[in-house]
mmCIF file with all atom_site columns, C-alpha atoms in Angstrom:
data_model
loop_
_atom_site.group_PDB
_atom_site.id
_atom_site.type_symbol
_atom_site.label_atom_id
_atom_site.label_alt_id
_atom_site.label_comp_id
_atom_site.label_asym_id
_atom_site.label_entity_id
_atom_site.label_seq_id
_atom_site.pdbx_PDB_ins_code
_atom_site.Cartn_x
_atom_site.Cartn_y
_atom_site.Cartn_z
_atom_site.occupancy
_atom_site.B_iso_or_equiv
_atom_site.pdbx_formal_charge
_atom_site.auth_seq_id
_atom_site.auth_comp_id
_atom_site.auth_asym_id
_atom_site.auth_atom_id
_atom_site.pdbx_PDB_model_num
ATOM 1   C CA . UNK A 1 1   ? 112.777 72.342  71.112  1.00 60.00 ? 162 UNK A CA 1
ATOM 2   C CA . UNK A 1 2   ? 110.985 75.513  70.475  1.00 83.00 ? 163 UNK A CA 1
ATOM 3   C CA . UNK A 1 3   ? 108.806 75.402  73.827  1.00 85.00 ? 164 UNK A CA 1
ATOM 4   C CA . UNK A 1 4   ? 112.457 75.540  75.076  1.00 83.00 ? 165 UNK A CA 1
ATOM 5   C CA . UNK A 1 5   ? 114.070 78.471  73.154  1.00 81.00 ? 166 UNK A CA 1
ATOM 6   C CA . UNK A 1 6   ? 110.446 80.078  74.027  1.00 86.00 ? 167 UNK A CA 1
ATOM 7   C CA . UNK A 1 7   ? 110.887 79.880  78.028  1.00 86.00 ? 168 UNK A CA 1
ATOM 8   C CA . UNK A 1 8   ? 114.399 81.008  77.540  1.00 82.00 ? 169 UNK A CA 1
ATOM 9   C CA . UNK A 1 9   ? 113.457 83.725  75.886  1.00 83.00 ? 170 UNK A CA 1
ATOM 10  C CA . UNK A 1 10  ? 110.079 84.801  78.185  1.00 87.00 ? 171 UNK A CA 1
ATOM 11  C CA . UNK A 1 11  ? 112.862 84.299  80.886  1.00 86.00 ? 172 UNK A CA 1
ATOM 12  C CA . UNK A 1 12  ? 115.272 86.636  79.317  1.00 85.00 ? 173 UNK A CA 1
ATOM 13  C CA . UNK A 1 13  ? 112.762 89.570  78.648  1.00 88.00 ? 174 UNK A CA 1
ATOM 14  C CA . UNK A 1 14  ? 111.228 89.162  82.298  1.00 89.00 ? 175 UNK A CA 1
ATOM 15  C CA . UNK A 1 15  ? 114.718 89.691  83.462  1.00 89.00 ? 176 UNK A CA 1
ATOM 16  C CA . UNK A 1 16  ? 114.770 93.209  81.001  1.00 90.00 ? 177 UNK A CA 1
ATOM 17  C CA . UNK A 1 17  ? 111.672 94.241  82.075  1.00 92.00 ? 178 UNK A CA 1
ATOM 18  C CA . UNK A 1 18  ? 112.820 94.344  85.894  1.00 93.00 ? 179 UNK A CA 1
ATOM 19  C CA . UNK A 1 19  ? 115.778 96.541  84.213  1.00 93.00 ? 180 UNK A CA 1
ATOM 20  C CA . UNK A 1 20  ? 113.367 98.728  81.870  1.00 95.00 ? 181 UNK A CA 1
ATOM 21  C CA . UNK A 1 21  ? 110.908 99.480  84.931  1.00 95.00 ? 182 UNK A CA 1
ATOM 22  C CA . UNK A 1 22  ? 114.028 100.503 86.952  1.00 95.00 ? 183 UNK A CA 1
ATOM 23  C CA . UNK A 1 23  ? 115.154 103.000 84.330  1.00 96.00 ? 184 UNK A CA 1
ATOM 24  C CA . UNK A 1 24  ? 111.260 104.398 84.362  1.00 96.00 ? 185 UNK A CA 1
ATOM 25  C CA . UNK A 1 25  ? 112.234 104.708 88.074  1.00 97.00 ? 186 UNK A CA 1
ATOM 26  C CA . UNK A 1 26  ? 115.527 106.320 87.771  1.00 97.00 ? 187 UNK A CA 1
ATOM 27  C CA . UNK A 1 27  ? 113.455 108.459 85.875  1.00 97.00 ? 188 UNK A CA 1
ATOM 28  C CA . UNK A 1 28  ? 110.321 109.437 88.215  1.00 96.00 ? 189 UNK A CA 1
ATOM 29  C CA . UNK A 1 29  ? 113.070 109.589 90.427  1.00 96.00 ? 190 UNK A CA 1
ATOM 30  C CA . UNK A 1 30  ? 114.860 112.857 88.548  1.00 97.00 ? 191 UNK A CA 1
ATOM 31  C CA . UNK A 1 31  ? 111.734 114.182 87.788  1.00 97.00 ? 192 UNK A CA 1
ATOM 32  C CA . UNK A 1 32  ? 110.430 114.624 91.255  1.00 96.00 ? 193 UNK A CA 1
ATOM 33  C CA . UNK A 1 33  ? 113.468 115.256 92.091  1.00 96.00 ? 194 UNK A CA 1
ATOM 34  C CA . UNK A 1 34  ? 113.712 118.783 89.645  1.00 96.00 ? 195 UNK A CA 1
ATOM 35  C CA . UNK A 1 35  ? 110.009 119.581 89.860  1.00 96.00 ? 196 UNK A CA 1
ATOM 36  C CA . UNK A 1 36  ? 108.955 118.381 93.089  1.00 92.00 ? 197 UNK A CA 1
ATOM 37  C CA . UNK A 1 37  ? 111.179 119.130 96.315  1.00 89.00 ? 198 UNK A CA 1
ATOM 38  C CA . UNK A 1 38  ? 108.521 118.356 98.510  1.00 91.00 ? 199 UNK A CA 1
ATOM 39  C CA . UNK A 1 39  ? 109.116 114.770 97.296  1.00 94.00 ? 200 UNK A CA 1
ATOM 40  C CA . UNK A 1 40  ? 112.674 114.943 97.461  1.00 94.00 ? 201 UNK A CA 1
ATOM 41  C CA . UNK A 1 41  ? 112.685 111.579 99.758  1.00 95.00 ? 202 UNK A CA 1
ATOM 42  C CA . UNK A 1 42  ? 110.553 109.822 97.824  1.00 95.00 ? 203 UNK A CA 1
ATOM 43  C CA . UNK A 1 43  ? 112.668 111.048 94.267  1.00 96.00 ? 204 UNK A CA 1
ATOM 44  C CA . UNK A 1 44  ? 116.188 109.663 96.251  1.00 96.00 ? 205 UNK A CA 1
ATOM 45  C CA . UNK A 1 45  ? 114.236 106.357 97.443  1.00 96.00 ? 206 UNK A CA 1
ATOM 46  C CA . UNK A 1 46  ? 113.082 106.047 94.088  1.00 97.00 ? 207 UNK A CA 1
ATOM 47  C CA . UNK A 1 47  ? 116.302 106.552 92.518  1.00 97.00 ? 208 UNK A CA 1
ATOM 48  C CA . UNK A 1 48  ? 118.117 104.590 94.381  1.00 97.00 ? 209 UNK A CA 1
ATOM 49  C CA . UNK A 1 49  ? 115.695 101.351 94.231  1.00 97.00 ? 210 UNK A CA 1
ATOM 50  C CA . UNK A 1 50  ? 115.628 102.284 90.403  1.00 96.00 ? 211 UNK A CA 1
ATOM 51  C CA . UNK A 1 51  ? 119.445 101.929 89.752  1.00 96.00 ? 212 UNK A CA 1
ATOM 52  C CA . UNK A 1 52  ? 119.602 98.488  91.908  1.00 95.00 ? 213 UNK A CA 1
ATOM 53  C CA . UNK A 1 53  ? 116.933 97.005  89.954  1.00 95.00 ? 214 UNK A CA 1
ATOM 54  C CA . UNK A 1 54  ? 118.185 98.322  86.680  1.00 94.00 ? 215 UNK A CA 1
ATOM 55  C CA . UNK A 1 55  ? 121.891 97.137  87.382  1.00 93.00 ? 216 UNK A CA 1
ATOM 56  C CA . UNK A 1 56  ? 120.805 93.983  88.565  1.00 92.00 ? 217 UNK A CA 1
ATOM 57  C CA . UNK A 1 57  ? 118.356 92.870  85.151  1.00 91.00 ? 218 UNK A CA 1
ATOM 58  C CA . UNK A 1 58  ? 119.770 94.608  82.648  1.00 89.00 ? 219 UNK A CA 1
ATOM 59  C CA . UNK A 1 59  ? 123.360 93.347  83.470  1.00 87.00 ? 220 UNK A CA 1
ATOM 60  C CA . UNK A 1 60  ? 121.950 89.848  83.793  1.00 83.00 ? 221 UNK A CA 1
ATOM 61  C CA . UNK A 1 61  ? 119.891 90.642  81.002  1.00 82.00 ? 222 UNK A CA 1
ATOM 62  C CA . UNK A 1 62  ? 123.314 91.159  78.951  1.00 83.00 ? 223 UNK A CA 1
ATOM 63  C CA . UNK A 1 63  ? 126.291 89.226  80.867  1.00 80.00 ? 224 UNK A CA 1
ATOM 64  C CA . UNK A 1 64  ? 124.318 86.494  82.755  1.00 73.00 ? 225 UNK A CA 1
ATOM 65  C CA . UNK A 1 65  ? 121.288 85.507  80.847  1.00 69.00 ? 226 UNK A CA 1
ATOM 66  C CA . UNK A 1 66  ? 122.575 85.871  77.167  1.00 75.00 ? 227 UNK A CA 1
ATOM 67  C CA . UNK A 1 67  ? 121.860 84.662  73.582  1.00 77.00 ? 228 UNK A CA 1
ATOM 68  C CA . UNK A 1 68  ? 124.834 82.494  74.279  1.00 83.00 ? 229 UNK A CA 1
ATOM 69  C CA . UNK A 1 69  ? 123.870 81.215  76.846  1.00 81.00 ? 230 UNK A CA 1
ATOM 70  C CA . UNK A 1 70  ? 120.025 80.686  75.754  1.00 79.00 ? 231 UNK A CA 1
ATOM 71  C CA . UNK A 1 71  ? 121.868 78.410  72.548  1.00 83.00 ? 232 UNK A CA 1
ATOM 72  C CA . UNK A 1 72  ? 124.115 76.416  74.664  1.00 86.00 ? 233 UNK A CA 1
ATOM 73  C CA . UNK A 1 73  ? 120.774 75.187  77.030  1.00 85.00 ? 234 UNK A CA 1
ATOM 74  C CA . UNK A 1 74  ? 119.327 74.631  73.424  1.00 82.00 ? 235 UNK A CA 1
ATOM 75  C CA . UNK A 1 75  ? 121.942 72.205  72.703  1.00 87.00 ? 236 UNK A CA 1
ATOM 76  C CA . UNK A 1 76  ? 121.846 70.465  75.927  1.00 87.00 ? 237 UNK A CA 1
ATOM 77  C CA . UNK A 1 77  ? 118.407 69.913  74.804  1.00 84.00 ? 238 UNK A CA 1
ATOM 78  C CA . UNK A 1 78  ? 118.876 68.671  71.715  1.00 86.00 ? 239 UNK A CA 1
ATOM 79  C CA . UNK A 1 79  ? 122.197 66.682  72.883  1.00 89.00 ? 240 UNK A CA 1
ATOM 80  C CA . UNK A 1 80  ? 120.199 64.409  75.230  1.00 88.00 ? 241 UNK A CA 1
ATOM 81  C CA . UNK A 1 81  ? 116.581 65.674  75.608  1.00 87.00 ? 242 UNK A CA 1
ATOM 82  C CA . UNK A 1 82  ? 115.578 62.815  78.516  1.00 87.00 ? 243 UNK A CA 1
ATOM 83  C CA . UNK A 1 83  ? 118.329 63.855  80.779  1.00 89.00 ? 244 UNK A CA 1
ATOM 84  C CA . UNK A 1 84  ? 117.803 67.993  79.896  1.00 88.00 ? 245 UNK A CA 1
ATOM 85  C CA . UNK A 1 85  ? 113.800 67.786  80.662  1.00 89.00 ? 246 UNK A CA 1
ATOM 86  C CA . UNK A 1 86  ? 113.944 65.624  83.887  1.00 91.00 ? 247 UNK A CA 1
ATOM 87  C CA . UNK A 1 87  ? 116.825 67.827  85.327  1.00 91.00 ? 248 UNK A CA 1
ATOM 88  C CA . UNK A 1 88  ? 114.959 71.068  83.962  1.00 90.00 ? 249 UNK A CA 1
ATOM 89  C CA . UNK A 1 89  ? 111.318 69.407  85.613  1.00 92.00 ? 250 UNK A CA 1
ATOM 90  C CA . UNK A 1 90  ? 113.156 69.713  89.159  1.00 94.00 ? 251 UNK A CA 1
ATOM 91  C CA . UNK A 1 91  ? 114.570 73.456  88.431  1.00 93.00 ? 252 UNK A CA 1
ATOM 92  C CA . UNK A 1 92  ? 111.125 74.401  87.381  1.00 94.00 ? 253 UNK A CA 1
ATOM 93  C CA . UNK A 1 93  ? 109.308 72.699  90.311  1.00 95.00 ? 254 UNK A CA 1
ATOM 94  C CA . UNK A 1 94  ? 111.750 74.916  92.408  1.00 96.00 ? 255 UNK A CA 1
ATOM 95  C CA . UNK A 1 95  ? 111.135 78.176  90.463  1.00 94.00 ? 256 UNK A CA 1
ATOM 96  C CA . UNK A 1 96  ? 107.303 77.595  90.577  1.00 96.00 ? 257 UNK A CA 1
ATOM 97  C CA . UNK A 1 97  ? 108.250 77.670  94.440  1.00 96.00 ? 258 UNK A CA 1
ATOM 98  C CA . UNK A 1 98  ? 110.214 80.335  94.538  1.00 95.00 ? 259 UNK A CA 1
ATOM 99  C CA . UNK A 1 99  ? 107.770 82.538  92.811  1.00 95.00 ? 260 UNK A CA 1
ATOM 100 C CA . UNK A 1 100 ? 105.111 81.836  95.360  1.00 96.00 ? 261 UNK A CA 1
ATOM 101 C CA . UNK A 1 101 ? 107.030 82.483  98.139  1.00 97.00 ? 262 UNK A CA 1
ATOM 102 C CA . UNK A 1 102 ? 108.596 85.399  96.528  1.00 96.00 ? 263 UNK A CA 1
ATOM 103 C CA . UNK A 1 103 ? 105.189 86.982  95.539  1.00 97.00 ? 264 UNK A CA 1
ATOM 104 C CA . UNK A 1 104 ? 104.253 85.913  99.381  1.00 97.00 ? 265 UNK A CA 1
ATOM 105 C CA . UNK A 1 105 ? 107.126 88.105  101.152 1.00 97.00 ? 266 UNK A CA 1
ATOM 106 C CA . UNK A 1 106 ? 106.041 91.245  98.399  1.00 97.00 ? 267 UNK A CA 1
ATOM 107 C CA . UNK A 1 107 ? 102.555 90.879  99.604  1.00 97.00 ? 268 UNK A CA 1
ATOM 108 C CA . UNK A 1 108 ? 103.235 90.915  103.340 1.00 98.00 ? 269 UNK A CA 1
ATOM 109 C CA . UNK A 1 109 ? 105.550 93.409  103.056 1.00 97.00 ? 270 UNK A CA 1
ATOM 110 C CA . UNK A 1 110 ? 103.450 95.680  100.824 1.00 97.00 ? 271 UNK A CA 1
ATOM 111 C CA . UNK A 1 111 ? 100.093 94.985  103.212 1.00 97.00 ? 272 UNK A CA 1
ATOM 112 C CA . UNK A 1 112 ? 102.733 95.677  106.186 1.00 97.00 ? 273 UNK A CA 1
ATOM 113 C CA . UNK A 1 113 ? 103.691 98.930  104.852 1.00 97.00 ? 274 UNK A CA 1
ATOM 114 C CA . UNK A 1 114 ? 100.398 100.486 103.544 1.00 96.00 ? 275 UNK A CA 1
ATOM 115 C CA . UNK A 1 115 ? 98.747  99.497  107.500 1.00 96.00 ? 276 UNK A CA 1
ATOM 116 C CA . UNK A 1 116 ? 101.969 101.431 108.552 1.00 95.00 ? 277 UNK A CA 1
ATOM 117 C CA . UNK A 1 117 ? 101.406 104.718 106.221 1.00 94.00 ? 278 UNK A CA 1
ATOM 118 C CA . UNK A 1 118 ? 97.245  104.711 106.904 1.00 93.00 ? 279 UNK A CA 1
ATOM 119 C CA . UNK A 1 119 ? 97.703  104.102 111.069 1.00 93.00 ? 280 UNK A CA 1
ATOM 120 C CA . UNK A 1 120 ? 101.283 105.667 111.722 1.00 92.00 ? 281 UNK A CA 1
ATOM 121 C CA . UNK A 1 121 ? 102.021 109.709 111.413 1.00 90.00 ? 282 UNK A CA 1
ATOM 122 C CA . UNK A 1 122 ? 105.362 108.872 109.767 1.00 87.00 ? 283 UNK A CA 1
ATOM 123 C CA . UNK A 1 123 ? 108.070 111.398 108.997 1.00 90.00 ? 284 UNK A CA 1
ATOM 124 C CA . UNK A 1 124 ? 108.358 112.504 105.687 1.00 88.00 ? 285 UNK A CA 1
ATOM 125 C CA . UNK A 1 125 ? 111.391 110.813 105.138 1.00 91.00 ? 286 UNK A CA 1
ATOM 126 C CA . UNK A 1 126 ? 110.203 107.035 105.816 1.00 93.00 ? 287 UNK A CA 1
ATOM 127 C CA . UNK A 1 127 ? 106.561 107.888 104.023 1.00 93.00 ? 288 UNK A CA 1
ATOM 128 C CA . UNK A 1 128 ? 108.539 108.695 100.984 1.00 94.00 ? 289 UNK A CA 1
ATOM 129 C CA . UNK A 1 129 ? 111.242 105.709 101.605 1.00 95.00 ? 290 UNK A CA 1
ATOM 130 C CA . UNK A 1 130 ? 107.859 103.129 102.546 1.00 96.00 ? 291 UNK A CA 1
ATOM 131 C CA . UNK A 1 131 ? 106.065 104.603 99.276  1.00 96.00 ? 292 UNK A CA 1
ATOM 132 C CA . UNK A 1 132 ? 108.759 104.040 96.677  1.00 97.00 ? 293 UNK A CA 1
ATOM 133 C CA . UNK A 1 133 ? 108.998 100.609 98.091  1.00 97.00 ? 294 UNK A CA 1
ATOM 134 C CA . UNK A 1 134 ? 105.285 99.731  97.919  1.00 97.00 ? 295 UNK A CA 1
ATOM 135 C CA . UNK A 1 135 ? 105.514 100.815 94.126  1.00 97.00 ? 296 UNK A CA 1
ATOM 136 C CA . UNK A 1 136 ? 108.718 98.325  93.428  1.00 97.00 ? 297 UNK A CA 1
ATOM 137 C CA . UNK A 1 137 ? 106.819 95.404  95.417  1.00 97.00 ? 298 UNK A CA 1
ATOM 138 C CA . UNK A 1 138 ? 103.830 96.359  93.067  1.00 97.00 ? 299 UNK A CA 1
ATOM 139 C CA . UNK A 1 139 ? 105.808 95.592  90.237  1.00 96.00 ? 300 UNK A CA 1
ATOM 140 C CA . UNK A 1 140 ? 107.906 93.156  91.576  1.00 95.00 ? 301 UNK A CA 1
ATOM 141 C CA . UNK A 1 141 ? 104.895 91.082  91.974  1.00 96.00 ? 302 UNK A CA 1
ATOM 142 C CA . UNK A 1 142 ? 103.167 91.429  88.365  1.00 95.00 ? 303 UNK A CA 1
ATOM 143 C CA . UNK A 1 143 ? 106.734 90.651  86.951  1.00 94.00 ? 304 UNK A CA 1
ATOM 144 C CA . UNK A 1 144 ? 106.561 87.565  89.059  1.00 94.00 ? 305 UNK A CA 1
ATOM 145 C CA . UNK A 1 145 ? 102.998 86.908  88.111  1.00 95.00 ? 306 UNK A CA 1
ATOM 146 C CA . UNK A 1 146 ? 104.208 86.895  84.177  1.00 93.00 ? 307 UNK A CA 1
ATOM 147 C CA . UNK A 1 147 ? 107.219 84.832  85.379  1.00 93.00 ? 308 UNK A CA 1
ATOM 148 C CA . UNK A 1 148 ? 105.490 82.198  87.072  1.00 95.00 ? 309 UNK A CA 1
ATOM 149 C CA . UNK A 1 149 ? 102.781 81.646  84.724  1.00 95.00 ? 310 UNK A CA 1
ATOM 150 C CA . UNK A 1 150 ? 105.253 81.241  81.555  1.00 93.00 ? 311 UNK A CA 1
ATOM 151 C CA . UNK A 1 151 ? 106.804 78.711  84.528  1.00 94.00 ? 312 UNK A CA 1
ATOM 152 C CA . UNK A 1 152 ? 103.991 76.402  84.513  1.00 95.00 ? 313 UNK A CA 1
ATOM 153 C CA . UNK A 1 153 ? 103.208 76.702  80.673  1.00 93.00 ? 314 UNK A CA 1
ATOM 154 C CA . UNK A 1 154 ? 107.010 75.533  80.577  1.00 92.00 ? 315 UNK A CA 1
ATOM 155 C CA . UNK A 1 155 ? 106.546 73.354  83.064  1.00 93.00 ? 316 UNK A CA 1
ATOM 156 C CA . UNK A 1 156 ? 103.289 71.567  81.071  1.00 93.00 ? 317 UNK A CA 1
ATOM 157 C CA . UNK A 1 157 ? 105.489 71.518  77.656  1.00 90.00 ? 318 UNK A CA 1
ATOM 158 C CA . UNK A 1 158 ? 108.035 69.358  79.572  1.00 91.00 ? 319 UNK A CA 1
ATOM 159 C CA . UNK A 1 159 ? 105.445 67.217  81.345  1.00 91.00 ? 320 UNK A CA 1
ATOM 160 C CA . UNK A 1 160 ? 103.989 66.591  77.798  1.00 90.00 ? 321 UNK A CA 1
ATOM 161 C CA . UNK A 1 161 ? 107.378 66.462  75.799  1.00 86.00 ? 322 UNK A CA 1
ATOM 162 C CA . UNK A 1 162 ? 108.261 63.465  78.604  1.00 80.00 ? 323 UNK A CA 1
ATOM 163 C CA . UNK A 1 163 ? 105.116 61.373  77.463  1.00 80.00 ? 324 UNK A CA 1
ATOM 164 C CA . UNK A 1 164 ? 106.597 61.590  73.815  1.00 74.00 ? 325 UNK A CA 1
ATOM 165 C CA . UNK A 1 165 ? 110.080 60.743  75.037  1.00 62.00 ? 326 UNK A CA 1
#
């Protein structure tokens, strides 16, 4: 049970770490925004990315994702652990997909848009849009990094759990 309450957990914090790093981009965001007006694009596209991302996490961090909700997949567990770990095998099979072809679309994108800024004389207003982006795809793709490996370490404590079963 605890390799259980431990992914839900890891899952939970990934989820408020997506929110935390958009508040540290809300932030960057005033702050070149005040000090820098050269950057002003770059301070809006930052903003604005920041205050999706932070919406999005924290509120699933809080409504979505909750202690509640992390208790009541604990008792599933513990209620009938055979059914719980095959049906939770075939979820985590589909994350471990997800996350690669999640962290595949960040990539191309990212590569996409730094060929764009090095071989294109863009505008200011798209090389500070294309810029903030590159940094969220950054992250996005070491939060899905931490994500997916806590994924398969899940994903080995059911495989194993299933031999004891």
């Amino acid at each position: 049970m605890d390799f259980v309450q431990q992914y839900l957990q890891s899952e939970r914090l990934l989820g408020l770490s997506a929110g935390i790093i958009g508040l540290l981009s809300i932030i960057t965001g005033v702050y070149f925004y005040a000090n820098k007006p050269q950057f002003k694009v770059f301070a809006i596209a930052m903003l604005v990315l920041g205050l999706l991302e932070a919406g999005v996490f924290i509120t699933g961090y809080f409504l979505v994702n909750n202690q509640k909700t992390v208790d009541q997949k604990v008792a599933q567990y513990q209620d009938n652990k055979d059914s719980y770990l095959q049906s939770d095998l075939v979820m985590v099979n589909k994350n471990l997909n997800a996350f690669f072809t999640l962290k595949l679309i960040y990539a191309l994108a990212f590569i996409t848009l730094a060929i764009v800024l090095s071989k294109v004389a863009l505008k200011p207003l798209y090389f500070g849009i294309f810029t903030a982006v590159m940094i969220h795809l950054a992250l996005a793709i070491v939060i899905d990094t931490f994500g997916e490996r806590y994924t398969k370490l899940y994903k080995a404590n059911i495989e194993n759990a299933q031999h004891v079963l």
